[in-house]
Coordinates of N, CA, C and O in Angstrom, one line a residue:
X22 N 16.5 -6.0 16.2 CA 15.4 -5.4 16.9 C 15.1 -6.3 18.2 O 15.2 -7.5 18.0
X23 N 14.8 -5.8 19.2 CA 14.3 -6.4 20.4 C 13.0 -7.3 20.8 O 12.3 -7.5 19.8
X24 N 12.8 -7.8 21.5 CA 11.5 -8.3 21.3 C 10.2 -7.4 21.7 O 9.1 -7.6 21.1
X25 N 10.3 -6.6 22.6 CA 9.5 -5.5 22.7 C 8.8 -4.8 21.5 O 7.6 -4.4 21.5
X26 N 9.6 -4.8 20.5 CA 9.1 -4.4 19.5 C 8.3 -5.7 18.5 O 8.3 -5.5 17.2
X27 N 8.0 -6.4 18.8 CA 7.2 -7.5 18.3 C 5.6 -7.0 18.1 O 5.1 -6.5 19.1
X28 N 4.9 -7.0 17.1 CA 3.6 -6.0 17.1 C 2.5 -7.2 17.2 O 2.7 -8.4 16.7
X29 N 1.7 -6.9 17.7 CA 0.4 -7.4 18.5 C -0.7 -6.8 17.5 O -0.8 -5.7 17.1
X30 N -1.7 -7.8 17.4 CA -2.6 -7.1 16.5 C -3.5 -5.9 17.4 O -3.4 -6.0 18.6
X31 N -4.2 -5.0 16.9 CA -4.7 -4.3 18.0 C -5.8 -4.2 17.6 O -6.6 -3.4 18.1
X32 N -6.1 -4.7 16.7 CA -7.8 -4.8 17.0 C -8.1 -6.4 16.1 O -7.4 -7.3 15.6
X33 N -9.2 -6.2 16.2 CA -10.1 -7.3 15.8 C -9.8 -7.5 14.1 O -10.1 -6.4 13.7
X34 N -9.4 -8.2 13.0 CA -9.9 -8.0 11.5 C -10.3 -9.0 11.0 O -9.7 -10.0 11.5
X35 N -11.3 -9.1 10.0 CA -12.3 -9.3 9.7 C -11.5 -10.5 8.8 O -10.4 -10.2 8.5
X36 N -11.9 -11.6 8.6 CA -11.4 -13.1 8.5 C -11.2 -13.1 6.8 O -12.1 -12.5 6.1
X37 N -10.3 -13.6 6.2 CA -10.3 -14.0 4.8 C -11.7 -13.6 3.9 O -12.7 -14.0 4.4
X38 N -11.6 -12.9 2.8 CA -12.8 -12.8 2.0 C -13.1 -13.9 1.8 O -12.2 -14.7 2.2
X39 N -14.3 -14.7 1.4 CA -15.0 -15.7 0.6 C -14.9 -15.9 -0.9 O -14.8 -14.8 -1.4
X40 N -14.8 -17.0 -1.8 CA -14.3 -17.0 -3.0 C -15.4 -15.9 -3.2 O -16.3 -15.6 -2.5
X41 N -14.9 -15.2 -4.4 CA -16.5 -14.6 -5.2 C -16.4 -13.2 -4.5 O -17.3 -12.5 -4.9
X42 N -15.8 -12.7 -3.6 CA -16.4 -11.7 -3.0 C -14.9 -10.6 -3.3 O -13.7 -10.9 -3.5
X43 N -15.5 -9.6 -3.3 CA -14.4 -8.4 -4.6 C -13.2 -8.3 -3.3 O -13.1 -8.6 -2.1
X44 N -12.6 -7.8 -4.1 CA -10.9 -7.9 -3.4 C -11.4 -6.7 -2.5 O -12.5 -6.2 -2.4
X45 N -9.9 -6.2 -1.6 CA -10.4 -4.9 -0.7 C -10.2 -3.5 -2.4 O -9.5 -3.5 -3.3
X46 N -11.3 -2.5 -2.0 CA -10.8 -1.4 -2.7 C -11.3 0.0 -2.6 O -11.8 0.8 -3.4
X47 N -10.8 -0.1 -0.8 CA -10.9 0.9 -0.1 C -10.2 1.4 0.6 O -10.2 0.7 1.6
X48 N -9.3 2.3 0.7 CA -7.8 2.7 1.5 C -8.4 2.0 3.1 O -7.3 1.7 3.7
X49 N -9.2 1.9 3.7 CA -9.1 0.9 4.8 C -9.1 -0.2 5.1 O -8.7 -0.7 6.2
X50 N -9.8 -1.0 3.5 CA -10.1 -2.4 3.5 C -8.2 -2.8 3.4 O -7.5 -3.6 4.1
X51 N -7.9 -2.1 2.4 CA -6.4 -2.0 2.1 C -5.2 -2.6 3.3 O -4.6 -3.6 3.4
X52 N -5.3 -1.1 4.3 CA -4.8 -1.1 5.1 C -4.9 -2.5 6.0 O -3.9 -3.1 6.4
X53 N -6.1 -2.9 6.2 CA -6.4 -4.0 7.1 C -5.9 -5.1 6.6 O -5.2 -5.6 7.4
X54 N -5.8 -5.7 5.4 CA -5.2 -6.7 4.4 C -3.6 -6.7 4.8 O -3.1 -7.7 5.1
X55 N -2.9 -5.3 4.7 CA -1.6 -5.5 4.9 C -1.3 -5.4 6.5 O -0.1 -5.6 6.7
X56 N -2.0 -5.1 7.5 CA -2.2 -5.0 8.6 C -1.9 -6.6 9.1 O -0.9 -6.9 9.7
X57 N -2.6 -7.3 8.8 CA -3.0 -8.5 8.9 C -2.0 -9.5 8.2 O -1.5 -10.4 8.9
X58 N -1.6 -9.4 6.9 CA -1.0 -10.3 6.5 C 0.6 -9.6 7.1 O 1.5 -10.4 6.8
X59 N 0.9 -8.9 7.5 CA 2.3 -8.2 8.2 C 1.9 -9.3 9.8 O 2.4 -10.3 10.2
X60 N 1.1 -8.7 10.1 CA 0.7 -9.2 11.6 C 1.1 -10.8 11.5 O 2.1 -11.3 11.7
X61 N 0.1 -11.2 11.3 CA 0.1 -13.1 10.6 C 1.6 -13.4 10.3 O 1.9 -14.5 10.9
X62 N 2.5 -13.0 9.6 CA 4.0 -13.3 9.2 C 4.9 -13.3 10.4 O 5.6 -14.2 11.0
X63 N 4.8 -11.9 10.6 CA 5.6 -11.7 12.6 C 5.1 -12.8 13.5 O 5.9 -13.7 13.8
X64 N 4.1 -12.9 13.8 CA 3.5 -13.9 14.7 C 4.1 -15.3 14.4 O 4.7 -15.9 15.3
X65 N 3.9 -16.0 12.8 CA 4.0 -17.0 12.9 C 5.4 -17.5 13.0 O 5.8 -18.5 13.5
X66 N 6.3 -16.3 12.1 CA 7.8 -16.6 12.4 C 8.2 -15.9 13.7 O 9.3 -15.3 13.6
X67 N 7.8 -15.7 14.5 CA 8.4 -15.2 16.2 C 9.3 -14.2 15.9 O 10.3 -13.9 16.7
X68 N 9.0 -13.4 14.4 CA 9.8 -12.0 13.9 C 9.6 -10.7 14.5 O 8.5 -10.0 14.2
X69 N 10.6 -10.1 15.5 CA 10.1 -8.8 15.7 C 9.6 -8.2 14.2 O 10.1 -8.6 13.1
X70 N 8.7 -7.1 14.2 CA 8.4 -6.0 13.3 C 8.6 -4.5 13.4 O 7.5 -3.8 13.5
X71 N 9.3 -4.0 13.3 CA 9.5 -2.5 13.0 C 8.3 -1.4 13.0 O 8.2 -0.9 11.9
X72 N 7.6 -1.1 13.8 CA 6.0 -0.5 14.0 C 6.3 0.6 12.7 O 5.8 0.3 11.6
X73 N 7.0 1.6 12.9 CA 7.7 2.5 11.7 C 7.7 2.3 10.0 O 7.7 3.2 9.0
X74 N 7.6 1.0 10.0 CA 8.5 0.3 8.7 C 6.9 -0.2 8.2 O 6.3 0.0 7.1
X75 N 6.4 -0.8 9.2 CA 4.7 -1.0 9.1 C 4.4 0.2 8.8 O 4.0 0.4 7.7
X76 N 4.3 1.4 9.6 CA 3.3 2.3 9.3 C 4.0 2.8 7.7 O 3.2 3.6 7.2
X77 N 4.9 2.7 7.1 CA 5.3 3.4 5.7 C 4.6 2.3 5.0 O 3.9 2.8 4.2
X78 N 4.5 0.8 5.0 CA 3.6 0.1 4.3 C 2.4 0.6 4.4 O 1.9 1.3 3.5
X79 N 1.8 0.4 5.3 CA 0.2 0.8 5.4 C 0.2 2.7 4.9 O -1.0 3.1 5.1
X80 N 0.7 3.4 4.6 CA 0.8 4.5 4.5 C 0.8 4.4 2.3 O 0.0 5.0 1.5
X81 N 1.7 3.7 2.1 CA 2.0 3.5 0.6 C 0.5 2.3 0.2 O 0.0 2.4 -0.9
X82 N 0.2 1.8 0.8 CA -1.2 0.9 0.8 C -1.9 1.7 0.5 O -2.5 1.7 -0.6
X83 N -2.2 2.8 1.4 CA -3.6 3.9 1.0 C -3.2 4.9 0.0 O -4.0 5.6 -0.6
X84 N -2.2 5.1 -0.2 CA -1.5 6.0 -1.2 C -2.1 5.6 -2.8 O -2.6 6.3 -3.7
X85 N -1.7 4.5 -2.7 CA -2.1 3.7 -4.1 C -3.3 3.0 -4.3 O -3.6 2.5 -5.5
X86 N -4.2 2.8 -3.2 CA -5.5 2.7 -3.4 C -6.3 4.0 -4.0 O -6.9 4.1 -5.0
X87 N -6.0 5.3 -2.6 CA -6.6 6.5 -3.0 C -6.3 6.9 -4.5 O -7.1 7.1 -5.3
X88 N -4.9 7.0 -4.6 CA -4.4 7.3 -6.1 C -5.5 6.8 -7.7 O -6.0 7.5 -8.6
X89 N -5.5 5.1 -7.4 CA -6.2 4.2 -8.0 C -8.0 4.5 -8.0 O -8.6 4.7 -9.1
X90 N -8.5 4.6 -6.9 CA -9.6 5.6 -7.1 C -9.9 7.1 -7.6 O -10.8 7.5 -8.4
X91 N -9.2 7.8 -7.1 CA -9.0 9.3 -7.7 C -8.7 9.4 -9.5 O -9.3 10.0 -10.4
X92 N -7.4 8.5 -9.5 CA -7.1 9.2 -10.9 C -7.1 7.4 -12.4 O -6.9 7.3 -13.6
X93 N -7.6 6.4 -11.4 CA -7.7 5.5 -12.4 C -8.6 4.8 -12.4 O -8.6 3.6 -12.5
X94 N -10.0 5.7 -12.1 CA -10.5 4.7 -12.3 C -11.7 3.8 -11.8 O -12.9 3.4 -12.0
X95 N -10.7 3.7 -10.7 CA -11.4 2.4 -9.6 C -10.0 1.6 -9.5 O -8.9 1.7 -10.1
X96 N -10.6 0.7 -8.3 CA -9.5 -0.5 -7.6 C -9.8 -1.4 -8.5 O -10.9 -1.7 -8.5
X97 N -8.9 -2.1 -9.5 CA -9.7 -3.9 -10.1 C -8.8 -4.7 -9.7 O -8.9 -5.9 -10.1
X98 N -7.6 -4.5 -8.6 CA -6.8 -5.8 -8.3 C -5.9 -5.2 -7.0 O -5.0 -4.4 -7.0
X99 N -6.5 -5.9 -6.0 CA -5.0 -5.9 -5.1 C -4.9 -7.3 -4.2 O -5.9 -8.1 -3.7
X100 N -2.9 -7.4 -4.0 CA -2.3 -8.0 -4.0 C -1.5 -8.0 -2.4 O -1.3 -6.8 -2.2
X101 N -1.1 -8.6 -1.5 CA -0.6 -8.0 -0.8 C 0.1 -9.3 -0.8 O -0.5 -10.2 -1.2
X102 N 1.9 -9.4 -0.5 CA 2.9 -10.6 0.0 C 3.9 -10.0 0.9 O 4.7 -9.2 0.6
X103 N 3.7 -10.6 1.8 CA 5.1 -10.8 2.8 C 6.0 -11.3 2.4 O 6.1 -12.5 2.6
X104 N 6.9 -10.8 2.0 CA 8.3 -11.9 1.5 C 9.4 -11.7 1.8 O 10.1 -10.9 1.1
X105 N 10.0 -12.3 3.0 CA 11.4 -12.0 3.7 C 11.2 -10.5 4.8 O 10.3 -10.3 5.7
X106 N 12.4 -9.7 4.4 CA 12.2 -8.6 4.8 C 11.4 -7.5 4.4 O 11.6 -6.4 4.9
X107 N 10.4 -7.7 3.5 CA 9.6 -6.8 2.8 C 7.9 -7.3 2.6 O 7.4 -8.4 2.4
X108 N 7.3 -5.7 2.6 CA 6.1 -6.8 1.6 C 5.7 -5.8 0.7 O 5.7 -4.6 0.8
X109 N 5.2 -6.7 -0.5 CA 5.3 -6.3 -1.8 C 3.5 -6.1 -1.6 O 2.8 -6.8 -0.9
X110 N 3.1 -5.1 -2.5 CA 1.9 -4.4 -2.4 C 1.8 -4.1 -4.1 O 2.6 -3.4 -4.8
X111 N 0.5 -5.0 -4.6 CA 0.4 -4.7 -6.2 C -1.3 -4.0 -5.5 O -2.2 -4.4 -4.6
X112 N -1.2 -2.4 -6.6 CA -2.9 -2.2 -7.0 C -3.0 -2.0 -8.2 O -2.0 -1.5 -8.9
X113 N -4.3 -2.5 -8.7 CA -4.3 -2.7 -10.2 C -5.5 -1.3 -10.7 O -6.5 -1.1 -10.0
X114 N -5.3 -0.7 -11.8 CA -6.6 0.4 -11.6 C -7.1 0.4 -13.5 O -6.2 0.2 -14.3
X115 N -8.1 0.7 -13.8 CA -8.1 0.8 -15.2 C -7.8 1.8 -16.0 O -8.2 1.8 -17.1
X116 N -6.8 3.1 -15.4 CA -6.6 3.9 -16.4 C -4.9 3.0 -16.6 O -4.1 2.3 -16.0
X117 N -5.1 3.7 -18.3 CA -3.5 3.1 -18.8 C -2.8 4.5 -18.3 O -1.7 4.1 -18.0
X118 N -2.7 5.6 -18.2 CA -2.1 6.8 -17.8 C -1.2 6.2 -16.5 O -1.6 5.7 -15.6
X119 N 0.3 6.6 -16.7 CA 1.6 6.6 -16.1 C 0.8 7.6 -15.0 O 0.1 8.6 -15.3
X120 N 1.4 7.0 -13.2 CA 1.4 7.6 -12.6 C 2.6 9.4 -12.6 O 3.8 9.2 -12.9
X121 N 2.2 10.6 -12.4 CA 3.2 11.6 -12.3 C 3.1 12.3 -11.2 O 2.1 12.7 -10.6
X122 N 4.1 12.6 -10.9 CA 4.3 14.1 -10.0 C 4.2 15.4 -10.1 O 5.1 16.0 -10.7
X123 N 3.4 15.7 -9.8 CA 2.8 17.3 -9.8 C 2.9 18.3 -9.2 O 2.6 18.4 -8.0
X124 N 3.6 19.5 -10.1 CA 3.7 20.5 -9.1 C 3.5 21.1 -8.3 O 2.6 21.8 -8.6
X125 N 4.0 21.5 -6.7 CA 2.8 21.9 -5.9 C 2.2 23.4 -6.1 O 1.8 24.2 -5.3
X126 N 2.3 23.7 -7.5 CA 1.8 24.9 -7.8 C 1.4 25.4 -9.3 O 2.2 25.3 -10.2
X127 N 0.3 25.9 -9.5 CA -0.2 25.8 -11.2 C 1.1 27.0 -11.7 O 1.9 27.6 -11.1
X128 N 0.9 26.8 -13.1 CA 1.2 28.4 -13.7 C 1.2 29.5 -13.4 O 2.3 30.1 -13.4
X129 N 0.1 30.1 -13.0 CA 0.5 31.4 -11.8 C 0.7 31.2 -10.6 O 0.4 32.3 -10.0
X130 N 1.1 30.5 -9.9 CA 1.8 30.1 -8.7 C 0.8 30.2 -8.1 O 0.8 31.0 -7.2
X131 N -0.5 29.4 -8.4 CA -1.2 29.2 -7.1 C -1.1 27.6 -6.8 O -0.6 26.7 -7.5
X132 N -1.6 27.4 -5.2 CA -1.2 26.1 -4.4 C -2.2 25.3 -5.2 O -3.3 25.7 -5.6
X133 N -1.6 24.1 -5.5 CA -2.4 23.1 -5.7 C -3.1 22.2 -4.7 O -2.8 22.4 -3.6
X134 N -4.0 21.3 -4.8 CA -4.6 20.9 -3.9 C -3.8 19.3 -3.8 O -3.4 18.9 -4.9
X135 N -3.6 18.6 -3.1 CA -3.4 16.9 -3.2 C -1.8 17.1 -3.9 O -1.0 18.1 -3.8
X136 N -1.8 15.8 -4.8 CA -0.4 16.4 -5.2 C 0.6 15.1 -4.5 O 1.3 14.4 -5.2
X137 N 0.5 15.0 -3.3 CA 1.5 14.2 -2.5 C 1.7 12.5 -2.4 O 2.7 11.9 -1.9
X138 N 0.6 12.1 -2.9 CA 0.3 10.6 -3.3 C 1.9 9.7 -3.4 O 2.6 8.9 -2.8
X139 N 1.9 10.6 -4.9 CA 2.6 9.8 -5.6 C 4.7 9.6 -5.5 O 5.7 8.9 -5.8
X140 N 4.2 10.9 -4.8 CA 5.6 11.3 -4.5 C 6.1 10.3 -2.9 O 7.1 9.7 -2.7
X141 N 4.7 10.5 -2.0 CA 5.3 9.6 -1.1 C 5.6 7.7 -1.4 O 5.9 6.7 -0.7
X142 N 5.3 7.8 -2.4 CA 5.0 6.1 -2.7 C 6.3 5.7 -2.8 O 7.0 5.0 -2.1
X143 N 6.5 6.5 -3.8 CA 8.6 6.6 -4.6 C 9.5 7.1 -3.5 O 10.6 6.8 -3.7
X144 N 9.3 8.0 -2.2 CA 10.0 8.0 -1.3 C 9.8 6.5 -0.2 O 10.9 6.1 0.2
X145 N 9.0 5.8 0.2 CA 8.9 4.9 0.7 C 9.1 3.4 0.3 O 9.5 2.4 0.9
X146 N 8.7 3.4 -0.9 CA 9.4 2.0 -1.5 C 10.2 1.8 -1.7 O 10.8 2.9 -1.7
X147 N 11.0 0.8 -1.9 CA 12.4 0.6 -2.1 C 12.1 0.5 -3.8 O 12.7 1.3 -4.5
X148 N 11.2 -0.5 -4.3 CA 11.1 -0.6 -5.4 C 9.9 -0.1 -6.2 O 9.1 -0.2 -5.2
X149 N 9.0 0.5 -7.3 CA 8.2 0.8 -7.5 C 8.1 0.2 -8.7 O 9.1 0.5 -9.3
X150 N 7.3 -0.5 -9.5 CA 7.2 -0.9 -10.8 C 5.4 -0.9 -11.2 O 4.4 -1.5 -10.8
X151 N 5.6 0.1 -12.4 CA 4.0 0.3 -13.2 C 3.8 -1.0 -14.4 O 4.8 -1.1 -14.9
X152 N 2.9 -1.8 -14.8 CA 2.7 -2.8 -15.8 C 1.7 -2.2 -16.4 O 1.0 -1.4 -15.9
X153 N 1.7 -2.7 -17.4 CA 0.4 -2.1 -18.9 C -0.2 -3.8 -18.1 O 0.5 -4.8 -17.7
X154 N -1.9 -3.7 -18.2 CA -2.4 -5.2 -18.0 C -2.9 -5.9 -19.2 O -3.2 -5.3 -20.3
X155 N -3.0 -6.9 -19.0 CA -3.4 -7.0 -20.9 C -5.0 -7.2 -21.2 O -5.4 -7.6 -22.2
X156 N -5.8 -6.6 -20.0 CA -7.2 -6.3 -20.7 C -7.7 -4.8 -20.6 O -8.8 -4.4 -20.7
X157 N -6.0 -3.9 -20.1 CA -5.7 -2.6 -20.4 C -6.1 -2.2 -18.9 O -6.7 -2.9 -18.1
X158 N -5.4 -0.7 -18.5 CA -5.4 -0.3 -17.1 C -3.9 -0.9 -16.8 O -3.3 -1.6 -17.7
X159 N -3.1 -0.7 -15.5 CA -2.0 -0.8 -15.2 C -2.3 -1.5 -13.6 O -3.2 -1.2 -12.8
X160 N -1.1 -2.3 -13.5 CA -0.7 -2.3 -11.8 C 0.7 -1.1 -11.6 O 1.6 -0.4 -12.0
X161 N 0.1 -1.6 -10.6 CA 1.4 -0.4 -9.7 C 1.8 -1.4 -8.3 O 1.1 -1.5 -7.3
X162 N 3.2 -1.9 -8.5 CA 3.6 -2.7 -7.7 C 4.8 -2.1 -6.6 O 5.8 -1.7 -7.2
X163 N 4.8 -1.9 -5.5 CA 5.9 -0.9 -4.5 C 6.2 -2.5 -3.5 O 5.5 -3.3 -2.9
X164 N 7.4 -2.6 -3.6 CA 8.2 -3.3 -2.4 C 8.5 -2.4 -1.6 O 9.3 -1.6 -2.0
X165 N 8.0 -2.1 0.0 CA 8.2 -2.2 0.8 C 9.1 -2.6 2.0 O 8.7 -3.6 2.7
X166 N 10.4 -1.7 2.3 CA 11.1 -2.6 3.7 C 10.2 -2.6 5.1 O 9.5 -1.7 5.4
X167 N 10.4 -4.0 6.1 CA 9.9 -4.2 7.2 C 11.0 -3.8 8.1 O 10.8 -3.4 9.2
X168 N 12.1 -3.7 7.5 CA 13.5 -3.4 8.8 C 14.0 -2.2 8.7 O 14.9 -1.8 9.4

């Protein structure tokens, strides 16, 4: 990659939480978290970043937040790591129910609504892994490529 493509933060984000203060668990608090800690990694290692490769992270970030509110729950844990060429994105939600894919159409073939979550997560990760937690509810962990 070129250096042109080296990403620049483009807006302002909001400085480390304070101990005590609840994780992000909002598909934008989300976004900003991996926004930032992608941004923060490029910068400090003088790594071009792939804008593309970013926007499928920050896209699988809100995927699994939204998901984790919609069908589990609520948000109780996220995680974000830069590591090498990738960054690994854990959300934690309290239903124990296996994420699935859904048809985009009921029994009499009408359209379903939503539906697309989960499918895009498994098309964009490289890796995807669900955990049982042990005071019950699951993570859902997606490795993400940067290149």
């Amino acid at each position: 990659m070129s250096e042109e493509h080296l990403i620049e933060p483009v807006v302002r984000l909001p400085g480390d939480r304070p101990a005590g203060q609840p994780c992000p668990s909002r598909p934008a608090e989300v976004r900003e978290a991996v926004l930032r800690a992608v941004t923060e990694r490029c910068l400090a290692t003088r790594t071009p970043c792939d804008t593309e490769a970013l926007a499928d992270a920050l896209l699988v970030a809100s995927e699994l937040t939204t998901n984790a509110i919609l069908h589990g729950g609520g948000v109780t844990g996220f995680e974000v790591d830069v590591d090498g060429p990738g960054v690994l994105l854990s959300v934690s939600d309290r239903s124990d129910a296996l994420p699935v894919a859904v048809p985009p159409v009921d029994g009499e073939g009408r359209r379903r609504p939503g539906g697309h979550g989960w499918p895009i997560v498994c098309r964009l990760a490289r890796d995807v892994q669900v955990s049982d937690l042990p005071a019950g509810g699951k993570r859902i962990t997606a490795l993400v490529s940067l290149v």
